Amino acid sequence: MIDQFGRSIRYMRISVTDRCNLRCQYCMPTDVAAVCHEEVLRYEEIERICAAAVRLGIVRFKITGGEPLVRKGCAGLIGHIKAIPGVEQVTLTTNGVLLGAQLDALCEAGLDAVNISLDTLDDELCARITGSRAITPAQILALLEACCAKGLRTKLNAVLLEETLPEAVSLAEISQRLPVDVRFIELMPVGFGSSMKRVAPDLVLERLQARWPDLHPTDEIRGNGPAHYFAAEGLQGRIGFIDAVSHKFCASCNRVRLTSTGLLKPCLCFDSGTDLRALLRGGCTDEQLTEALRAAVYVKPRAHRFDEQAEITERRLMSQIGG
Ligand code: SAM
Ligand code: SF4
């Protein structure tokens, strides 16, 4: 559907849980009280919202969290969303800890693509960043290979941190060995990310261009949106940058977010949203749900204000929003 600023909104990120089995520094470094189960949308409720979204032309869905795979039955949900007529694709973002055990079920459910998060190739730094030894970089590399072997479109997401900057080339080299897009994500000033030092993506680009002098921008669309990509001879995948702060892409933003408690958030930067759970549990019809969704998406703000700390009203953690 088209929002008040003429943007075509086609993509919804759905957080299925705010719980996680890791404690990443920039996301959920310490235990936070988890939302109780009754407050979390049931899978049937999420499916009803997806069906309403499809009626409005929102036909691509990303399953995220917290860690989506800690919630039982995630593959079943993906299968059900895929079965809604009109759905174009359902993809997943995961930290990988439970991916090996669930990969077959996810593929059988029809998962279209997977993003796996890994910020460093160093075991000790990985443990420090994720606050856990639940998964090692070597295990993530094996998972990337397994996903490619299954024919899944596979991407690696690395949040750019001061201490991982020296590894930018090594991380990017994964796209040389495997047909995987390696994407560097600029730290966003949401939750704990707001108190951490941001690394300019251009610093990474300089290092990568020293390693691959023919690295050049490409207009290819690879997925749902905000990353801009670079290609080079010899790279099987692409190098992507998601730099929402330094290169604002709000004019072409195509997404909305659904939190695990049913808040439809039109922009990451602001705490405002529409409580779809209240509507669902109040007994709304499908038509009423669709109209509420239409109204919520229509008022999507023109742009984020991440460059002005005082204007950022979102107080939730990334793990509570879904990234
Ligand atoms: N647990 C899953 C994972 O880590 O992939 C899915 C949820 S996580 C919130 C989604 C993405 O958001 C991850 O790639 C994570 O690295 C990223 N992320 C979390 N906090 C961030 C922040 N403050 N700035 C930028 N990216 C962030
Ligand atoms: Fe968990 Fe993902 Fe947040 Fe890390 S980034 S704490 S894995 S939700």
mmCIF file of C-alpha atoms and ligand atoms in Angstrom:
data_model
loop_
_atom_site.group_PDB
_atom_site.id
_atom_site.type_symbol
_atom_site.label_atom_id
_atom_site.label_comp_id
_atom_site.label_asym_id
_atom_site.label_seq_id
_atom_site.Cartn_x
_atom_site.Cartn_y
_atom_site.Cartn_z
ATOM 1 C CA MET A 1 0.000 0.000 0.000
ATOM 2 C CA ILE A 2 1.016 3.627 -0.434
ATOM 3 C CA ASP A 3 1.631 5.705 2.697
ATOM 4 C CA GLN A 4 1.003 9.437 3.233
ATOM 5 C CA PHE A 5 4.355 10.280 1.595
ATOM 6 C CA GLY A 6 3.791 8.127 -1.482
ATOM 7 C CA ARG A 7 6.071 5.272 -0.434
ATOM 8 C CA SER A 8 5.098 1.735 -1.354
ATOM 9 C CA ILE A 9 4.989 -0.382 1.814
ATOM 10 C CA ARG A 10 5.454 -4.069 0.984
ATOM 11 C CA TYR A 11 7.445 -5.530 3.851
ATOM 12 C CA MET A 12 6.700 -6.373 7.494
ATOM 13 C CA ARG A 13 9.220 -7.466 10.116
ATOM 14 C CA ILE A 14 7.527 -9.685 12.683
ATOM 15 C CA SER A 15 9.088 -10.245 16.091
ATOM 16 C CA VAL A 16 7.781 -13.540 17.462
ATOM 17 C CA THR A 17 9.461 -13.208 20.855
ATOM 18 C CA ASP A 18 11.467 -10.729 22.909
ATOM 19 C CA ARG A 19 13.433 -13.603 24.501
ATOM 20 C CA CYS A 20 16.931 -14.519 23.413
ATOM 21 C CA ASN A 21 19.630 -17.070 24.157
ATOM 22 C CA LEU A 22 22.448 -14.515 23.652
ATOM 23 C CA ARG A 23 23.242 -11.228 25.388
ATOM 24 C CA CYS A 24 24.730 -9.005 22.682
ATOM 25 C CA GLN A 25 26.300 -5.807 24.032
ATOM 26 C CA TYR A 26 24.326 -3.482 21.756
ATOM 27 C CA CYS A 27 20.994 -5.261 22.079
ATOM 28 C CA MET A 28 20.271 -7.066 25.361
ATOM 29 C CA PRO A 29 23.533 -7.208 27.345
ATOM 30 C CA THR A 30 21.875 -8.194 30.612
ATOM 31 C CA ASP A 31 18.785 -10.176 31.500
ATOM 32 C CA VAL A 32 15.642 -8.121 31.082
ATOM 33 C CA ALA A 33 12.224 -9.170 32.318
ATOM 34 C CA ALA A 34 10.629 -11.121 29.470
ATOM 35 C CA VAL A 35 7.083 -10.350 28.448
ATOM 36 C CA CYS A 36 4.726 -12.988 29.881
ATOM 37 C CA HIS A 37 3.331 -15.537 27.451
ATOM 38 C CA GLU A 38 -0.261 -14.239 27.508
ATOM 39 C CA GLU A 39 0.925 -10.840 26.286
ATOM 40 C CA VAL A 40 2.724 -12.314 23.294
ATOM 41 C CA LEU A 41 0.704 -12.716 20.100
ATOM 42 C CA ARG A 42 -0.341 -16.301 19.433
ATOM 43 C CA TYR A 43 0.701 -17.704 16.081
ATOM 44 C CA GLU A 44 -2.905 -17.647 14.864
ATOM 45 C CA GLU A 45 -3.070 -13.937 15.720
ATOM 46 C CA ILE A 46 0.144 -13.262 13.768
ATOM 47 C CA GLU A 47 -1.287 -15.203 10.816
ATOM 48 C CA ARG A 48 -4.466 -13.096 10.857
ATOM 49 C CA ILE A 49 -2.368 -9.922 10.812
ATOM 50 C CA CYS A 50 -0.332 -11.300 7.893
ATOM 51 C CA ALA A 51 -3.494 -12.096 5.938
ATOM 52 C CA ALA A 52 -4.740 -8.520 6.548
ATOM 53 C CA ALA A 53 -1.331 -7.163 5.502
ATOM 54 C CA VAL A 54 -1.442 -9.138 2.251
ATOM 55 C CA ARG A 55 -4.822 -7.570 1.446
ATOM 56 C CA LEU A 56 -3.004 -4.199 1.582
ATOM 57 C CA GLY A 57 -0.102 -5.340 -0.610
ATOM 58 C CA ILE A 58 2.345 -6.103 2.199
ATOM 59 C CA VAL A 59 3.522 -9.420 0.835
ATOM 60 C CA ARG A 60 7.001 -9.970 2.270
ATOM 61 C CA PHE A 61 7.617 -10.975 5.850
ATOM 62 C CA LYS A 62 10.733 -11.294 7.997
ATOM 63 C CA ILE A 63 10.558 -13.442 11.115
ATOM 64 C CA THR A 64 12.765 -11.994 13.838
ATOM 65 C CA GLY A 65 12.946 -11.500 17.599
ATOM 66 C CA GLY A 66 14.643 -11.624 20.212
ATOM 67 C CA GLU A 67 15.813 -14.919 18.853
ATOM 68 C CA PRO A 68 12.915 -16.285 16.787
ATOM 69 C CA LEU A 69 14.077 -19.896 16.976
ATOM 70 C CA VAL A 70 13.759 -20.021 20.780
ATOM 71 C CA ARG A 71 9.982 -19.906 20.304
ATOM 72 C CA LYS A 72 8.592 -23.389 19.688
ATOM 73 C CA GLY A 73 6.929 -23.986 16.358
ATOM 74 C CA CYS A 74 8.618 -21.155 14.432
ATOM 75 C CA ALA A 75 8.934 -23.327 11.298
ATOM 76 C CA GLY A 76 5.198 -24.093 11.502
ATOM 77 C CA LEU A 77 4.405 -20.366 11.596
ATOM 78 C CA ILE A 78 6.592 -19.804 8.540
ATOM 79 C CA GLY A 79 4.774 -22.583 6.698
ATOM 80 C CA HIS A 80 1.385 -21.066 7.572
ATOM 81 C CA ILE A 81 2.386 -17.564 6.453
ATOM 82 C CA LYS A 82 3.798 -19.006 3.215
ATOM 83 C CA ALA A 83 0.444 -20.669 2.593
ATOM 84 C CA ILE A 84 -1.481 -17.364 2.680
ATOM 85 C CA PRO A 85 -2.392 -16.601 -0.960
ATOM 86 C CA GLY A 86 -0.424 -13.607 -2.215
ATOM 87 C CA VAL A 87 2.561 -13.961 0.095
ATOM 88 C CA GLU A 88 5.761 -13.455 -1.913
ATOM 89 C CA GLN A 89 8.382 -14.444 0.611
ATOM 90 C CA VAL A 90 9.064 -15.283 4.220
ATOM 91 C CA THR A 91 12.597 -14.892 5.511
ATOM 92 C CA LEU A 92 14.306 -15.275 8.874
ATOM 93 C CA THR A 93 16.937 -13.438 10.908
ATOM 94 C CA THR A 94 18.705 -15.563 13.509
ATOM 95 C CA ASN A 95 21.783 -15.701 15.717
ATOM 96 C CA GLY A 96 22.301 -19.280 14.542
ATOM 97 C CA VAL A 97 22.399 -21.012 17.947
ATOM 98 C CA LEU A 98 19.367 -23.207 17.176
ATOM 99 C CA LEU A 99 19.517 -23.040 13.398
ATOM 100 C CA GLY A 100 21.353 -26.311 12.766
ATOM 101 C CA ALA A 101 18.707 -28.299 14.638
ATOM 102 C CA GLN A 102 15.816 -26.553 12.842
ATOM 103 C CA LEU A 103 17.241 -26.048 9.352
ATOM 104 C CA ASP A 104 15.508 -29.024 7.724
ATOM 105 C CA ALA A 105 12.127 -28.073 9.197
ATOM 106 C CA LEU A 106 12.554 -24.441 8.133
ATOM 107 C CA CYS A 107 13.402 -25.455 4.569
ATOM 108 C CA GLU A 108 10.462 -27.851 4.453
ATOM 109 C CA ALA A 109 8.218 -25.006 5.639
ATOM 110 C CA GLY A 110 9.299 -23.034 2.568
ATOM 111 C CA LEU A 111 11.658 -20.467 4.114
ATOM 112 C CA ASP A 112 12.926 -18.258 1.279
ATOM 113 C CA ALA A 113 16.096 -16.819 2.776
ATOM 114 C CA VAL A 114 18.044 -16.543 6.003
ATOM 115 C CA ASN A 115 20.189 -13.833 7.603
ATOM 116 C CA ILE A 116 22.659 -15.012 10.206
ATOM 117 C CA SER A 117 24.294 -12.570 12.602
ATOM 118 C CA LEU A 118 28.048 -12.711 13.275
ATOM 119 C CA ASP A 119 30.167 -9.696 14.165
ATOM 120 C CA THR A 120 33.627 -11.232 14.552
ATOM 121 C CA LEU A 121 35.667 -14.290 13.582
ATOM 122 C CA ASP A 122 37.556 -14.256 16.882
ATOM 123 C CA ASP A 123 36.282 -16.745 19.477
ATOM 124 C CA GLU A 124 37.051 -14.619 22.536
ATOM 125 C CA LEU A 125 35.687 -11.402 21.041
ATOM 126 C CA CYS A 126 32.573 -13.255 19.896
ATOM 127 C CA ALA A 127 32.019 -14.493 23.451
ATOM 128 C CA ARG A 128 32.486 -10.958 24.763
ATOM 129 C CA ILE A 129 30.144 -9.352 22.226
ATOM 130 C CA THR A 130 27.401 -11.960 22.576
ATOM 131 C CA GLY A 131 27.881 -12.442 26.331
ATOM 132 C CA SER A 132 27.822 -16.184 25.717
ATOM 133 C CA ARG A 133 29.703 -19.219 24.456
ATOM 134 C CA ALA A 134 26.572 -20.781 23.002
ATOM 135 C CA ILE A 135 27.966 -20.481 19.473
ATOM 136 C CA THR A 136 31.392 -19.952 17.915
ATOM 137 C CA PRO A 137 32.349 -18.201 14.669
ATOM 138 C CA ALA A 138 33.442 -21.593 13.241
ATOM 139 C CA GLN A 139 29.961 -22.979 13.908
ATOM 140 C CA ILE A 140 28.383 -19.989 12.158
ATOM 141 C CA LEU A 141 30.643 -20.521 9.135
ATOM 142 C CA ALA A 142 29.523 -24.162 9.011
ATOM 143 C CA LEU A 143 25.892 -23.011 9.197
ATOM 144 C CA LEU A 144 26.409 -20.576 6.328
ATOM 145 C CA GLU A 145 27.745 -23.468 4.262
ATOM 146 C CA ALA A 146 24.859 -25.719 5.267
ATOM 147 C CA CYS A 147 22.310 -23.044 4.313
ATOM 148 C CA CYS A 148 23.975 -22.527 0.919
ATOM 149 C CA ALA A 149 24.035 -26.299 0.377
ATOM 150 C CA LYS A 150 20.279 -26.320 0.993
ATOM 151 C CA GLY A 151 19.857 -23.687 -1.727
ATOM 152 C CA LEU A 152 18.717 -21.010 0.730
ATOM 153 C CA ARG A 153 19.588 -17.407 -0.119
ATOM 154 C CA THR A 154 21.950 -16.644 2.728
ATOM 155 C CA LYS A 155 23.302 -13.410 4.177
ATOM 156 C CA LEU A 156 25.579 -12.598 7.035
ATOM 157 C CA ASN A 157 24.834 -9.534 9.190
ATOM 158 C CA ALA A 158 27.747 -7.948 11.063
ATOM 159 C CA VAL A 159 27.127 -4.957 13.305
ATOM 160 C CA LEU A 160 30.043 -2.547 12.940
ATOM 161 C CA LEU A 161 31.897 -2.050 16.206
ATOM 162 C CA GLU A 162 35.181 -0.338 17.025
ATOM 163 C CA GLU A 163 36.818 -3.593 18.077
ATOM 164 C CA THR A 164 35.705 -5.506 14.966
ATOM 165 C CA LEU A 165 36.769 -2.899 12.399
ATOM 166 C CA PRO A 166 40.169 -4.609 11.873
ATOM 167 C CA GLU A 167 38.254 -7.746 10.814
ATOM 168 C CA ALA A 168 36.212 -6.095 8.081
ATOM 169 C CA VAL A 169 38.236 -7.647 5.257
ATOM 170 C CA SER A 170 38.245 -11.128 6.848
ATOM 171 C CA LEU A 171 34.474 -10.974 7.295
ATOM 172 C CA ALA A 172 33.991 -9.770 3.721
ATOM 173 C CA GLU A 173 36.158 -12.652 2.463
ATOM 174 C CA ILE A 174 33.342 -14.994 3.440
ATOM 175 C CA SER A 175 31.578 -13.760 0.296
ATOM 176 C CA GLN A 176 34.589 -14.945 -1.695
ATOM 177 C CA ARG A 177 34.425 -18.497 -0.332
ATOM 178 C CA LEU A 178 30.636 -18.812 -0.312
ATOM 179 C CA PRO A 179 27.705 -17.340 -2.273
ATOM 180 C CA VAL A 180 26.780 -15.288 0.776
ATOM 181 C CA ASP A 181 26.125 -11.534 0.954
ATOM 182 C CA VAL A 182 28.094 -9.999 3.823
ATOM 183 C CA ARG A 183 26.337 -6.931 5.203
ATOM 184 C CA PHE A 184 27.827 -4.413 7.590
ATOM 185 C CA ILE A 185 25.199 -2.806 9.802
ATOM 186 C CA GLU A 186 25.830 0.602 11.256
ATOM 187 C CA LEU A 187 25.082 0.660 14.960
ATOM 188 C CA MET A 188 21.692 2.248 15.516
ATOM 189 C CA PRO A 189 21.039 4.524 18.493
ATOM 190 C CA VAL A 190 18.242 2.339 19.830
ATOM 191 C CA GLY A 191 18.393 0.676 23.256
ATOM 192 C CA PHE A 192 21.941 -0.088 24.356
ATOM 193 C CA GLY A 193 23.222 0.854 20.907
ATOM 194 C CA SER A 194 22.673 4.514 21.790
ATOM 195 C CA SER A 195 25.486 4.513 24.359
ATOM 196 C CA MET A 196 28.052 2.776 22.137
ATOM 197 C CA LYS A 197 30.520 4.276 19.698
ATOM 198 C CA ARG A 198 29.377 4.174 16.091
ATOM 199 C CA VAL A 199 31.876 3.261 13.370
ATOM 200 C CA ALA A 200 31.470 5.050 10.042
ATOM 201 C CA PRO A 201 30.708 2.492 7.296
ATOM 202 C CA ASP A 202 32.954 4.489 4.935
ATOM 203 C CA LEU A 203 35.957 3.365 7.012
ATOM 204 C CA VAL A 204 35.051 -0.218 6.173
ATOM 205 C CA LEU A 205 34.528 0.583 2.522
ATOM 206 C CA GLU A 206 38.030 2.112 2.319
ATOM 207 C CA ARG A 207 39.572 -1.073 3.714
ATOM 208 C CA LEU A 208 37.557 -3.272 1.387
ATOM 209 C CA GLN A 209 38.488 -1.195 -1.651
ATOM 210 C CA ALA A 210 42.156 -1.568 -0.717
ATOM 211 C CA ARG A 211 41.641 -5.349 -0.743
ATOM 212 C CA TRP A 212 39.412 -5.462 -3.874
ATOM 213 C CA PRO A 213 40.307 -2.404 -6.002
ATOM 214 C CA ASP A 214 37.488 -3.189 -8.442
ATOM 215 C CA LEU A 215 34.842 -3.172 -5.689
ATOM 216 C CA HIS A 216 32.051 -1.081 -7.162
ATOM 217 C CA PRO A 217 28.453 -0.164 -6.323
ATOM 218 C CA THR A 218 25.723 -2.230 -7.933
ATOM 219 C CA ASP A 219 22.060 -1.350 -8.367
ATOM 220 C CA GLU A 220 20.957 -4.930 -7.801
ATOM 221 C CA ILE A 221 18.014 -5.356 -5.434
ATOM 222 C CA ARG A 222 18.878 -8.249 -3.153
ATOM 223 C CA GLY A 223 16.155 -8.765 -0.593
ATOM 224 C CA ASN A 224 13.839 -6.331 1.072
ATOM 225 C CA GLY A 225 15.510 -3.097 0.980
ATOM 226 C CA PRO A 226 17.782 -0.853 2.824
ATOM 227 C CA ALA A 227 21.192 -2.372 2.119
ATOM 228 C CA HIS A 228 23.183 -0.926 -0.759
ATOM 229 C CA TYR A 229 25.542 -3.383 -2.377
ATOM 230 C CA PHE A 230 29.009 -3.596 -3.888
ATOM 231 C CA ALA A 231 30.407 -6.246 -6.200
ATOM 232 C CA ALA A 232 33.913 -7.286 -7.247
ATOM 233 C CA GLU A 233 35.421 -9.867 -9.554
ATOM 234 C CA GLY A 234 36.009 -13.009 -7.552
ATOM 235 C CA LEU A 235 33.288 -12.398 -4.954
ATOM 236 C CA GLN A 236 30.475 -14.947 -5.131
ATOM 237 C CA GLY A 237 28.257 -12.844 -2.896
ATOM 238 C CA ARG A 238 27.950 -9.092 -2.509
ATOM 239 C CA ILE A 239 29.121 -6.698 0.169
ATOM 240 C CA GLY A 240 26.262 -4.716 1.658
ATOM 241 C CA PHE A 241 25.955 -1.732 3.936
ATOM 242 C CA ILE A 242 22.940 -0.911 6.073
ATOM 243 C CA ASP A 243 23.798 2.566 7.247
ATOM 244 C CA ALA A 244 20.536 4.071 8.406
ATOM 245 C CA VAL A 245 22.209 6.877 10.326
ATOM 246 C CA SER A 246 24.922 8.099 7.970
ATOM 247 C CA HIS A 247 23.013 7.474 4.742
ATOM 248 C CA LYS A 248 19.361 8.072 5.493
ATOM 249 C CA PHE A 249 17.170 5.902 3.247
ATOM 250 C CA CYS A 250 13.786 6.978 4.673
ATOM 251 C CA ALA A 251 12.547 8.283 1.303
ATOM 252 C CA SER A 252 12.493 4.722 -0.013
ATOM 253 C CA CYS A 253 11.616 2.919 3.246
ATOM 254 C CA ASN A 254 9.199 0.086 2.489
ATOM 255 C CA ARG A 255 8.704 -1.511 5.893
ATOM 256 C CA VAL A 256 6.711 -1.631 9.104
ATOM 257 C CA ARG A 257 7.391 -3.646 12.243
ATOM 258 C CA LEU A 258 5.178 -5.818 14.442
ATOM 259 C CA THR A 259 6.425 -6.398 17.991
ATOM 260 C CA SER A 260 5.828 -9.685 19.768
ATOM 261 C CA THR A 261 3.061 -8.016 21.799
ATOM 262 C CA GLY A 262 1.220 -6.861 18.705
ATOM 263 C CA LEU A 263 2.276 -3.221 18.413
ATOM 264 C CA LEU A 264 2.449 -2.172 14.760
ATOM 265 C CA LYS A 265 5.403 0.246 14.601
ATOM 266 C CA PRO A 266 5.692 2.374 11.469
ATOM 267 C CA CYS A 267 9.225 3.670 12.259
ATOM 268 C CA LEU A 268 12.102 2.294 14.324
ATOM 269 C CA CYS A 269 12.942 5.694 15.777
ATOM 270 C CA PHE A 270 9.661 6.499 17.503
ATOM 271 C CA ASP A 271 7.715 4.738 20.238
ATOM 272 C CA SER A 272 4.345 5.274 18.574
ATOM 273 C CA GLY A 273 2.313 2.466 17.087
ATOM 274 C CA THR A 274 -1.058 0.775 16.884
ATOM 275 C CA ASP A 275 -2.098 -1.936 19.342
ATOM 276 C CA LEU A 276 -3.332 -4.685 17.015
ATOM 277 C CA ARG A 277 -3.480 -7.220 19.858
ATOM 278 C CA ALA A 278 -6.180 -5.170 21.631
ATOM 279 C CA LEU A 279 -8.199 -5.150 18.420
ATOM 280 C CA LEU A 280 -7.767 -8.872 17.814
ATOM 281 C CA ARG A 281 -8.635 -9.808 21.367
ATOM 282 C CA GLY A 282 -11.536 -7.373 21.320
ATOM 283 C CA GLY A 283 -13.129 -9.519 18.623
ATOM 284 C CA CYS A 284 -12.531 -7.394 15.520
ATOM 285 C CA THR A 285 -13.546 -8.658 12.096
ATOM 286 C CA ASP A 286 -10.988 -9.211 9.343
ATOM 287 C CA GLU A 287 -12.231 -6.024 7.664
ATOM 288 C CA GLN A 288 -11.758 -3.989 10.860
ATOM 289 C CA LEU A 289 -8.277 -5.433 11.284
ATOM 290 C CA THR A 290 -7.361 -4.563 7.694
ATOM 291 C CA GLU A 291 -8.658 -1.004 8.095
ATOM 292 C CA ALA A 292 -6.729 -0.518 11.359
ATOM 293 C CA LEU A 293 -3.583 -1.761 9.659
ATOM 294 C CA ARG A 294 -4.179 0.546 6.696
ATOM 295 C CA ALA A 295 -4.568 3.549 9.011
ATOM 296 C CA ALA A 296 -1.442 2.592 10.988
ATOM 297 C CA VAL A 297 0.724 2.180 7.897
ATOM 298 C CA TYR A 298 -0.607 5.315 6.200
ATOM 299 C CA VAL A 299 0.739 7.624 8.933
ATOM 300 C CA LYS A 300 4.289 6.260 8.730
ATOM 301 C CA PRO A 301 6.557 9.252 9.551
ATOM 302 C CA ARG A 302 8.512 10.891 6.773
ATOM 303 C CA ALA A 303 11.919 10.165 8.301
ATOM 304 C CA HIS A 304 13.757 9.019 11.398
ATOM 305 C CA ARG A 305 15.568 11.515 13.659
ATOM 306 C CA PHE A 306 18.511 9.348 14.665
ATOM 307 C CA ASP A 307 20.809 12.327 14.200
ATOM 308 C CA GLU A 308 19.135 14.163 17.093
ATOM 309 C CA GLN A 309 19.208 12.149 20.299
ATOM 310 C CA ALA A 310 16.458 14.273 21.904
ATOM 311 C CA GLU A 311 14.045 13.389 19.085
ATOM 312 C CA ILE A 312 14.411 9.599 19.465
ATOM 313 C CA THR A 313 11.365 8.555 21.470
ATOM 314 C CA GLU A 314 11.776 4.768 21.188
ATOM 315 C CA ARG A 315 12.832 3.374 24.576
ATOM 316 C CA ARG A 316 12.423 -0.319 23.785
ATOM 317 C CA LEU A 317 15.461 -2.533 23.286
ATOM 318 C CA MET A 318 16.256 -3.899 19.830
ATOM 319 C CA SER A 319 15.433 -7.368 21.151
ATOM 320 C CA GLN A 320 11.915 -6.077 21.898
ATOM 321 C CA ILE A 321 11.481 -4.598 18.420
ATOM 322 C CA GLY A 322 13.148 -7.134 16.184
ATOM 323 C CA GLY A 323 15.920 -5.085 14.601
HETATM 324 N N1 SAM B 1 18.383 -12.614 17.291
HETATM 325 C C1 SAM B 1 18.388 -12.460 15.900
HETATM 326 C C2 SAM B 1 19.735 -11.988 15.393
HETATM 327 O O1 SAM B 1 20.548 -11.568 16.187
HETATM 328 O O2 SAM B 1 19.936 -12.055 14.182
HETATM 329 C C3 SAM B 1 17.282 -11.569 15.374
HETATM 330 C C4 SAM B 1 16.964 -10.309 16.149
HETATM 331 S S1 SAM B 1 18.241 -9.086 16.139
HETATM 332 C C5 SAM B 1 17.480 -7.784 17.078
HETATM 333 C C6 SAM B 1 18.195 -8.532 14.463
HETATM 334 C C7 SAM B 1 19.432 -7.792 13.994
HETATM 335 O O3 SAM B 1 19.540 -6.562 14.677
HETATM 336 C C8 SAM B 1 20.749 -8.531 14.240
HETATM 337 O O4 SAM B 1 21.484 -8.642 13.037
HETATM 338 C C9 SAM B 1 21.468 -7.647 15.221
HETATM 339 O O5 SAM B 1 22.865 -7.705 15.069
HETATM 340 C C10 SAM B 1 20.897 -6.287 14.893
HETATM 341 N N2 SAM B 1 20.996 -5.298 15.962
HETATM 342 C C11 SAM B 1 20.663 -5.419 17.261
HETATM 343 N N3 SAM B 1 20.869 -4.262 17.928
HETATM 344 C C12 SAM B 1 21.342 -3.372 17.022
HETATM 345 C C13 SAM B 1 21.729 -1.986 17.062
HETATM 346 N N4 SAM B 1 21.671 -1.272 18.181
HETATM 347 N N5 SAM B 1 22.140 -1.406 15.911
HETATM 348 C C14 SAM B 1 22.182 -2.098 14.746
HETATM 349 N N6 SAM B 1 21.831 -3.402 14.643
HETATM 350 C C15 SAM B 1 21.416 -4.020 15.766
HETATM 351 FE FE1 SF4 B 2 19.706 -11.733 20.839
HETATM 352 FE FE2 SF4 B 2 19.850 -10.989 18.303
HETATM 353 FE FE3 SF4 B 2 19.748 -9.159 20.279
HETATM 354 FE FE4 SF4 B 2 21.923 -10.631 20.002
HETATM 355 S S1 SF4 B 2 21.114 -9.166 18.504
HETATM 356 S S2 SF4 B 2 20.847 -10.215 21.958
HETATM 357 S S3 SF4 B 2 21.118 -12.527 19.306
HETATM 358 S S4 SF4 B 2 18.138 -10.560 19.747
#
